[in-house]
mmCIF file of C-alpha atoms and ligand atoms in Angstrom:
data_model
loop_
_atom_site.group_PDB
_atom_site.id
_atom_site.type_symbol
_atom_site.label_atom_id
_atom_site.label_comp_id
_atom_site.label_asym_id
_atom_site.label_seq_id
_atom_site.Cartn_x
_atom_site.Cartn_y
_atom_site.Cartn_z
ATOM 1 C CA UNK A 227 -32.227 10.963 5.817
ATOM 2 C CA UNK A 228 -31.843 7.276 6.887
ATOM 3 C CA UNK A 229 -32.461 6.776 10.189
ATOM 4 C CA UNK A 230 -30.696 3.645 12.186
ATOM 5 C CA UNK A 231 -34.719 2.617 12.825
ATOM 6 C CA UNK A 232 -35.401 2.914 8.799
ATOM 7 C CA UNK A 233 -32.583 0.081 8.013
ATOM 8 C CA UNK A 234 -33.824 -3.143 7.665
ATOM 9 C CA UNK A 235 -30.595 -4.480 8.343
ATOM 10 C CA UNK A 236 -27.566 -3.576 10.748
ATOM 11 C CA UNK A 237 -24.697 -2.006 8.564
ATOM 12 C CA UNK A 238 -21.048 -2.932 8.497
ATOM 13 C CA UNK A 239 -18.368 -1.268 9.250
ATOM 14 C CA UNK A 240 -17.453 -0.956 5.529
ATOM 15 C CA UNK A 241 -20.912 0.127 4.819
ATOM 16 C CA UNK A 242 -19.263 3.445 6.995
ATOM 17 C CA UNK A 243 -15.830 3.412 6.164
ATOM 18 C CA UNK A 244 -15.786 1.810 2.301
ATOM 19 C CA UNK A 245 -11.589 0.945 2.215
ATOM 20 C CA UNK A 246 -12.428 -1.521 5.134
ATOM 21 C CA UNK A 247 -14.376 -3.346 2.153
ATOM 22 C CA UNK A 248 -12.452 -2.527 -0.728
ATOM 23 C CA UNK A 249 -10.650 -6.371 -2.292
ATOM 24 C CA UNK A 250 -8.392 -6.647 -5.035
ATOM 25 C CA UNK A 251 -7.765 -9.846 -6.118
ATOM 26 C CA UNK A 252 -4.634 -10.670 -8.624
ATOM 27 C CA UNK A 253 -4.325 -14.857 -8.915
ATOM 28 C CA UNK A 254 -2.798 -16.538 -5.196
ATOM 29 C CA UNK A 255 -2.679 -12.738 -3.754
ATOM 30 C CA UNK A 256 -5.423 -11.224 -1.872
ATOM 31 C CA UNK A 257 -5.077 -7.086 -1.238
ATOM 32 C CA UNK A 258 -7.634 -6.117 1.647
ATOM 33 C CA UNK A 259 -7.792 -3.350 4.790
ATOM 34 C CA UNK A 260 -5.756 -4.424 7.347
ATOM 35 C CA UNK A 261 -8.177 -4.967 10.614
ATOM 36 C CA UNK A 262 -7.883 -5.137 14.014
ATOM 37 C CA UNK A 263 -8.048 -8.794 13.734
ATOM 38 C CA UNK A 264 -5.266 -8.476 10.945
ATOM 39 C CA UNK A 265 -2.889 -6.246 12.792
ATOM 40 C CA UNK A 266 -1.086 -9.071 15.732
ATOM 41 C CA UNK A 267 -0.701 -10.973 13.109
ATOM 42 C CA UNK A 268 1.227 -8.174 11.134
ATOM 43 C CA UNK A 269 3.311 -7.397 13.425
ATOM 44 C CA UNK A 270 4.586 -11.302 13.884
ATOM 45 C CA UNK A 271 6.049 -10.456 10.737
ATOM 46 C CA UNK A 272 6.882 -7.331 11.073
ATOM 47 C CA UNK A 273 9.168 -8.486 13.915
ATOM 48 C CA UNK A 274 10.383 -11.207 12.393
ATOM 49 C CA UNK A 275 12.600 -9.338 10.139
ATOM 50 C CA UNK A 276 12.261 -7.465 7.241
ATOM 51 C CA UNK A 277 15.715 -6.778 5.555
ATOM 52 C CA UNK A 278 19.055 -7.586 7.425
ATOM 53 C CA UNK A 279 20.051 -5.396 9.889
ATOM 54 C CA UNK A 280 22.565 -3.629 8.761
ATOM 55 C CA UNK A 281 20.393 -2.191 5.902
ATOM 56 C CA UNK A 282 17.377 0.257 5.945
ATOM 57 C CA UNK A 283 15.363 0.196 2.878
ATOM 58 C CA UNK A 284 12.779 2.919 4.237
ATOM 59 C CA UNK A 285 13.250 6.658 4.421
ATOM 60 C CA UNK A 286 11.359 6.485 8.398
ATOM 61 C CA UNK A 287 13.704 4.158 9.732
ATOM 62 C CA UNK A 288 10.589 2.489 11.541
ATOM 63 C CA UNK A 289 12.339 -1.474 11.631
ATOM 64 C CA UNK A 290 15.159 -0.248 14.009
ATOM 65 C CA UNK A 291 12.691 0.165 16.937
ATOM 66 C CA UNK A 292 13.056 -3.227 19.349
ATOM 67 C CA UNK A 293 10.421 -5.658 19.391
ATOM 68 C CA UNK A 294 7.417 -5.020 21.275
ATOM 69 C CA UNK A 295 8.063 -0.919 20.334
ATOM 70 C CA UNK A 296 7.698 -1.815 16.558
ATOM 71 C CA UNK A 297 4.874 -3.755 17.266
ATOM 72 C CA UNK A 298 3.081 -0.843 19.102
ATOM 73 C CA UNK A 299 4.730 1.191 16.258
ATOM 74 C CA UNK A 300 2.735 -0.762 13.493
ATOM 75 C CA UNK A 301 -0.241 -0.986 15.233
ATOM 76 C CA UNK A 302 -0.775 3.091 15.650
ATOM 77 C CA UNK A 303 0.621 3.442 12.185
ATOM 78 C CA UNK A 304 -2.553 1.652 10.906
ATOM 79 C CA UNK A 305 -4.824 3.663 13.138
ATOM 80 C CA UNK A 306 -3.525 6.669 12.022
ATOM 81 C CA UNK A 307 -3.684 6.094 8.636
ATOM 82 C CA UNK A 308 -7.062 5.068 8.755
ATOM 83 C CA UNK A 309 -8.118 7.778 10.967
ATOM 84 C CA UNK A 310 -6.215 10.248 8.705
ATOM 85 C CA UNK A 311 -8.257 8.900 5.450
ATOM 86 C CA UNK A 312 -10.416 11.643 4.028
ATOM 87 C CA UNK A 313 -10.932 12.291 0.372
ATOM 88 C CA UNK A 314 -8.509 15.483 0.344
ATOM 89 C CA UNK A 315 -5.985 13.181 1.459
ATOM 90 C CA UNK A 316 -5.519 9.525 2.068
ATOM 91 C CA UNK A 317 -3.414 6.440 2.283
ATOM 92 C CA UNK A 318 -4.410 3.032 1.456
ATOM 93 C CA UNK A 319 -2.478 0.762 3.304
ATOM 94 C CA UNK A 320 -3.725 -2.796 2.490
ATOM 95 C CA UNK A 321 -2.252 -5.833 3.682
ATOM 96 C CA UNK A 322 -1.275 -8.986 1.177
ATOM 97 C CA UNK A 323 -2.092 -12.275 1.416
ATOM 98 C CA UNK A 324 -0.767 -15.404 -0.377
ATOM 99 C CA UNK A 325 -2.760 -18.632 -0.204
ATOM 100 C CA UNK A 326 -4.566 -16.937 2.329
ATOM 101 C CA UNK A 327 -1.194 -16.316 4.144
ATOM 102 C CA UNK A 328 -0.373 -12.805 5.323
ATOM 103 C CA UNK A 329 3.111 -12.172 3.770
ATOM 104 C CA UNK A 330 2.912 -7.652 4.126
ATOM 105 C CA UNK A 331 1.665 -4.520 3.044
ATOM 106 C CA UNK A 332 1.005 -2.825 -0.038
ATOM 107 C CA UNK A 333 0.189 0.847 0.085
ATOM 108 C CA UNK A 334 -0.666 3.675 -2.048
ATOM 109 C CA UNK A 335 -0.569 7.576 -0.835
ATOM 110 C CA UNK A 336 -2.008 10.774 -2.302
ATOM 111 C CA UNK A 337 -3.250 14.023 -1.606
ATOM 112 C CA UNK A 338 -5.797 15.855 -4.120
ATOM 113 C CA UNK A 339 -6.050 12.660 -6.133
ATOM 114 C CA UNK A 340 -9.367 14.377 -8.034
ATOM 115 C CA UNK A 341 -6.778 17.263 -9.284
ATOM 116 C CA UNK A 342 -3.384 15.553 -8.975
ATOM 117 C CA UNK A 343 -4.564 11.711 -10.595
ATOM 118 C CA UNK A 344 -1.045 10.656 -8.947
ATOM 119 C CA UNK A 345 0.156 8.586 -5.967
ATOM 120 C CA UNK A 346 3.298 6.853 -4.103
ATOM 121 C CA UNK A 347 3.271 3.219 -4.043
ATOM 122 C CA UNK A 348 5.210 1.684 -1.345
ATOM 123 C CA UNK A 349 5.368 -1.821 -0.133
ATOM 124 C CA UNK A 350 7.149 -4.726 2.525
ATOM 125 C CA UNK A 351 7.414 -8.444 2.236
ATOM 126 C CA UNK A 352 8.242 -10.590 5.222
ATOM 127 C CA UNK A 353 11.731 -11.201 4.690
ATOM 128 C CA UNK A 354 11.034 -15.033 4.154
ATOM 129 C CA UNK A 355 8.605 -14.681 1.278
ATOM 130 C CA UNK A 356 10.964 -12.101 -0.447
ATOM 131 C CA UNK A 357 12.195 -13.380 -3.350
ATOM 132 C CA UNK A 358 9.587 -15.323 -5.232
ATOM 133 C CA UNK A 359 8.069 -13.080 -7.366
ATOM 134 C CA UNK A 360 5.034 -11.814 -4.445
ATOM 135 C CA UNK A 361 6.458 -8.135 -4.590
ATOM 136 C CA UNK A 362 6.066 -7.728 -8.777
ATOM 137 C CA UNK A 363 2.453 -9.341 -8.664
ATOM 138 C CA UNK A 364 1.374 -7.045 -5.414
ATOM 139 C CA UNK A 365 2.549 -3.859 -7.267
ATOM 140 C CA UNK A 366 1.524 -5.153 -10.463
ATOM 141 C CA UNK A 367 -1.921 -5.483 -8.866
ATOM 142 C CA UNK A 368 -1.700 -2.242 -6.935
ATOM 143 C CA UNK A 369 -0.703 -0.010 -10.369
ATOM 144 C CA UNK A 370 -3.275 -2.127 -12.103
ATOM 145 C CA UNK A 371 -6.145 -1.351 -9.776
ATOM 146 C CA UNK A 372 -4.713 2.679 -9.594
ATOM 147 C CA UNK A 373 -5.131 3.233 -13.175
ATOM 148 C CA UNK A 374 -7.768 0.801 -14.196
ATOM 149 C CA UNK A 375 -9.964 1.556 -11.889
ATOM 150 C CA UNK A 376 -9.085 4.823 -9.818
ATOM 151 C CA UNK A 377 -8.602 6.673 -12.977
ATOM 152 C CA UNK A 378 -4.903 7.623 -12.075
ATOM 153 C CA UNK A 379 -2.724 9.130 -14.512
ATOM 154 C CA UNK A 380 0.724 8.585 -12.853
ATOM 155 C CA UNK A 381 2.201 6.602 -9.863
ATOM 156 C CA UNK A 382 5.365 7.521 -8.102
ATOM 157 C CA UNK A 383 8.110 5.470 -6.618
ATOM 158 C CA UNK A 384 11.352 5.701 -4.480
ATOM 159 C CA UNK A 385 14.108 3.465 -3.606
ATOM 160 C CA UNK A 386 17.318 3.603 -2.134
ATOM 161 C CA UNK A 387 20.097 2.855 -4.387
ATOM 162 C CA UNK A 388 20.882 0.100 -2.560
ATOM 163 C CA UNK A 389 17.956 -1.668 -2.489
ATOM 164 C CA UNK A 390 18.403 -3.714 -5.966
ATOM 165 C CA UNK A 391 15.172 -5.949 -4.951
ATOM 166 C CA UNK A 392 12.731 -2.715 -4.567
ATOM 167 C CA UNK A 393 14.351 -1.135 -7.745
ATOM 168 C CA UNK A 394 14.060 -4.400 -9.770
ATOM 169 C CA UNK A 395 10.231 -4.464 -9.032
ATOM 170 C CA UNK A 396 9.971 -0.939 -10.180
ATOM 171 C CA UNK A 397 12.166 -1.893 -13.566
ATOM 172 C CA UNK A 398 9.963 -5.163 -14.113
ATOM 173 C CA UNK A 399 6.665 -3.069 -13.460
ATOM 174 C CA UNK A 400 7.657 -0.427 -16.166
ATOM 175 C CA UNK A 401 8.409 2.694 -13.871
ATOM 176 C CA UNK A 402 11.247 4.677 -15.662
ATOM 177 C CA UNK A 403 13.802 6.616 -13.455
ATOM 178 C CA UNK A 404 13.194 10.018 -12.293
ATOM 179 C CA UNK A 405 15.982 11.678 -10.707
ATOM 180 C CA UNK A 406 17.930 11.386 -7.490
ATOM 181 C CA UNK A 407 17.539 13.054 -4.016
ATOM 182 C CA UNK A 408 19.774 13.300 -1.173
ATOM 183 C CA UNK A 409 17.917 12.624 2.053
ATOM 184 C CA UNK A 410 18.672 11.629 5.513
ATOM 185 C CA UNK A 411 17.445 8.086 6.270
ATOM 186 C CA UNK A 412 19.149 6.829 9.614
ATOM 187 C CA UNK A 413 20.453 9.700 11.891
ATOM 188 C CA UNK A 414 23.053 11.419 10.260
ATOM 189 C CA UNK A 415 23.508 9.511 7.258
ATOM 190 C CA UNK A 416 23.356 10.506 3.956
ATOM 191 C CA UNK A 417 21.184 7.910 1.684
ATOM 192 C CA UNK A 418 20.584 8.517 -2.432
ATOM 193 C CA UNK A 419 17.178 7.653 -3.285
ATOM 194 C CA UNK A 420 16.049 7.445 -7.168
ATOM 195 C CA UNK A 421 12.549 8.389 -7.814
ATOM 196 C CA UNK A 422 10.551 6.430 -10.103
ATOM 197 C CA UNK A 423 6.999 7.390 -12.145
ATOM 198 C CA UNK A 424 5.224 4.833 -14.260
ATOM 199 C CA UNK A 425 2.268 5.985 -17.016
ATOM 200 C CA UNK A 426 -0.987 3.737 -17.558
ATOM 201 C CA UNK A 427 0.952 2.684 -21.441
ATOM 202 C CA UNK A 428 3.632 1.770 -19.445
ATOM 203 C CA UNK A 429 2.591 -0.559 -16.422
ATOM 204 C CA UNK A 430 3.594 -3.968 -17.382
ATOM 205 C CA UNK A 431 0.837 -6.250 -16.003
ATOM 206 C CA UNK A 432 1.130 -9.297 -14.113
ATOM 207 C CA UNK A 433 -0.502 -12.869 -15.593
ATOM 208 C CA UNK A 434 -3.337 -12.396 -13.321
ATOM 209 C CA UNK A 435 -5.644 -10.156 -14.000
ATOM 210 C CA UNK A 436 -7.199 -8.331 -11.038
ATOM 211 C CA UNK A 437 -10.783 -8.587 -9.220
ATOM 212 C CA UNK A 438 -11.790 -5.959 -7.283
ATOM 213 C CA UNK A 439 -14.650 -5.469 -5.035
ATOM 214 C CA UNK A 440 -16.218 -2.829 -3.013
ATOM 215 C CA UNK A 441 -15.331 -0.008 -5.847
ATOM 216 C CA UNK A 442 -18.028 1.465 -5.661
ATOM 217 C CA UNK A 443 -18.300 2.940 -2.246
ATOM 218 C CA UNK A 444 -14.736 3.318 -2.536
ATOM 219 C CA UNK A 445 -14.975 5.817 -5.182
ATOM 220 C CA UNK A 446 -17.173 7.628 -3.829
ATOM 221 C CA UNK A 447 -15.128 7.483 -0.764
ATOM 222 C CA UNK A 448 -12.393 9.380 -2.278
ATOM 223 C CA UNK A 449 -14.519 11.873 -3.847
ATOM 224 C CA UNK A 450 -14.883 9.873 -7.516
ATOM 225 C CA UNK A 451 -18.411 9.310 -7.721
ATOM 226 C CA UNK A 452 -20.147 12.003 -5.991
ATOM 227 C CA UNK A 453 -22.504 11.063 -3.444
ATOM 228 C CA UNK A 454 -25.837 11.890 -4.041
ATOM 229 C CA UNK A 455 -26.860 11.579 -0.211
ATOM 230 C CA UNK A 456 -25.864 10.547 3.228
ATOM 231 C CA UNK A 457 -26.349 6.804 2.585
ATOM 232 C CA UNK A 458 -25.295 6.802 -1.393
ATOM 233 C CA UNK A 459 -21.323 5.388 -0.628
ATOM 234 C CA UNK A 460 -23.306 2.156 0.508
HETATM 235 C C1 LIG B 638 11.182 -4.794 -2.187
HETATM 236 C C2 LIG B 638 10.319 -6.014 -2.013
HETATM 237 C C3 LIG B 638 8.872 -5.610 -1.724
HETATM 238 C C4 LIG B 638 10.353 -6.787 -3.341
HETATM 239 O O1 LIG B 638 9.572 -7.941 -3.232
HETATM 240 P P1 LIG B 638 10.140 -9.373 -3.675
HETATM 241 O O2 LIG B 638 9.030 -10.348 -3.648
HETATM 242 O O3 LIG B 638 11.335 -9.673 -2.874
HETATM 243 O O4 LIG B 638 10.529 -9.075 -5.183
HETATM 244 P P2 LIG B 638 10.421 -10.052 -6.430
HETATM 245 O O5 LIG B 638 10.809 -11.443 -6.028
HETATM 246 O O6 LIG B 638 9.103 -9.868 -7.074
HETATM 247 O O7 LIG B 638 11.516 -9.402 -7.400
HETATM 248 C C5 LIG B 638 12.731 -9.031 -6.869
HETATM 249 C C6 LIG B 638 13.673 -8.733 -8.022
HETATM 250 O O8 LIG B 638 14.793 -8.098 -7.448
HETATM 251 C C7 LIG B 638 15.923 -8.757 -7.897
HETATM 252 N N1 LIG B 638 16.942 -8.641 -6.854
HETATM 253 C C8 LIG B 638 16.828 -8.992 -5.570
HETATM 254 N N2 LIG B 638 17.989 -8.772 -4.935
HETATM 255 C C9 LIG B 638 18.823 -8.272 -5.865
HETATM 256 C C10 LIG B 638 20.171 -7.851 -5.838
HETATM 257 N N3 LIG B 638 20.900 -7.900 -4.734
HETATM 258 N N4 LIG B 638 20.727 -7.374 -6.994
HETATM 259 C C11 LIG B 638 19.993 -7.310 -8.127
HETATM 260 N N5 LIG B 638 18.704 -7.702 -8.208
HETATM 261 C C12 LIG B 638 18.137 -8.178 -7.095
HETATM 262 C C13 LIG B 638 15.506 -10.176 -8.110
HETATM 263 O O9 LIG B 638 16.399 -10.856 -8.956
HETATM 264 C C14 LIG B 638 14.139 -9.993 -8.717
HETATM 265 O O10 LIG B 638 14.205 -9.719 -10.087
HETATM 266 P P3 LIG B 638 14.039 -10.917 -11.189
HETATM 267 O O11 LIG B 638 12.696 -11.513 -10.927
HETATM 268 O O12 LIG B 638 14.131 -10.203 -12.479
HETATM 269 O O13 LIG B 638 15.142 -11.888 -10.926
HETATM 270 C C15 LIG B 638 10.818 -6.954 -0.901
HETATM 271 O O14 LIG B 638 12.082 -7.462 -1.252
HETATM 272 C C16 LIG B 638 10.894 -6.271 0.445
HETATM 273 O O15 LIG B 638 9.924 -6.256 1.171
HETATM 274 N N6 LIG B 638 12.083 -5.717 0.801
HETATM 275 C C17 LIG B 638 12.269 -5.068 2.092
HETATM 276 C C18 LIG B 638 11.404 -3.821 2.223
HETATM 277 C C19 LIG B 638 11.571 -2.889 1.063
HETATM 278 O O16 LIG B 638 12.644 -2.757 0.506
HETATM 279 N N7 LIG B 638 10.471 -2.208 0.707
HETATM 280 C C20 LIG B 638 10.481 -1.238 -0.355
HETATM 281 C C21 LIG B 638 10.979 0.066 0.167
HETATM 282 S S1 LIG B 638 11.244 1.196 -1.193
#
């Protein structure tokens, strides 16, 4: 076993925890871990504004906390999701930048992805760089990386029916429509939410195709690659 005294030089955090090195590039957009560093920064635009008010495009109604409790909302989010990442279950929650600009969050979720080769994409845009095309290229990029690298066979989707933008992105991206559930989203009201699943023959890719880095470890981080020792996910 490597010893701390054996290494000739001090690892990273990555070298410990690979998704905190994992980077897929896709053109302008940048997909990376969100850090500590990373997460004040988040919640700016978090509480900035996401969708109007009167709306509520997510099934956790998490935006309708006030400011300053949906920052400290965000931030243990992102702890707990990295805390909670092990290879029977994780979520990778990455943040997206533009130009070098945060502008949100991309995320994938799974549980037995070495059986199941399926996940739930989910995703938020800053409400002023909505509109511009950043939400097709970050799940372009995220399917893209899923199947073409992760070895998934399906990805799953949900949006409210009245969310036209989040639907559209599925539509452009090639998910195809998978039924409708009834679920509580807000206290006491009733929301429809379509399901969505997209195939590898399916995804419709972006113009940029995507870089990735840090794949390795990754994979063996989620159980891909087996590791052949204690230090082999470096
Ligand atoms: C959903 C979201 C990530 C999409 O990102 P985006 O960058 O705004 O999306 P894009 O610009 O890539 O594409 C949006 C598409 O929706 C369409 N759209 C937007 N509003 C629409 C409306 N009211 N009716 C019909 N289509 C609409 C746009 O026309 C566009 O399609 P087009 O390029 O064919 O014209 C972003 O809007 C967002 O963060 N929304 C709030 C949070 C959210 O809904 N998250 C998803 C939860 S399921």
């Amino acid at each position: 076993m490597t010893t701390a005294k054996d290494r000739s030089t001090a690892r990273t955090l990555a070298d410990i925890f690979p998704m905190l090195g994992l980077i897929i590039t896709a053109g302008p957009l940048t997909l990376r871990a969100i850090t500590d560093d990373d997460l004040a920064a988040l919640c700016d635009l978090a509480e900035e504004g996401i969708h109007p008010a009167e709306q509520m495009p997510f099934a956790f109604p998490w935006t309708d906390a006030p400011a300053g409790e949906l920052a400290r909302n965000t931030v243990q989010y992102h702890w707990r999701v990295r805390a909670g990442f092990t290879p029977a279950a994780w979520s990778l929650q990455l943040g997206v930048w533009r130009d070098g600009e945060l502008v949100g969050t991309q995320g994938i979720e799974t549980s037995n992805f070495l059986v199941t080769r399926t996940g739930e994409t989910g995703s938020w845009l800053g409400r002023r760089f909505q509109g511009r095309g950043i939400g097709t290229a970050m799940r372009q990029a995220i399917c893209a990386f899923a199947f073409d690298h992760l070895e998934a066979t399906e990805l799953t989707s949900g949006a409210f029916l009245d969310n036209p933008a989040s639907l559209a992105v599925s539509r452009k991206v090639g998910y195809t429509e998978n039924g409708v559930v009834r679920m509580q989203r807000r206290p006491g009201e009733l929301a429809l939410n379509r399901h969505l699943v997209l195939r590898p023959p399916q995804l419709v890719r972006g113009p940029d195709p995507i870089e990735v880095d840090g794949l390795p470890a990754f994979r063996a981080a989620i159980g891909l690659d087996p590791a052949s020792g204690p230090d082999s996910a470096r």
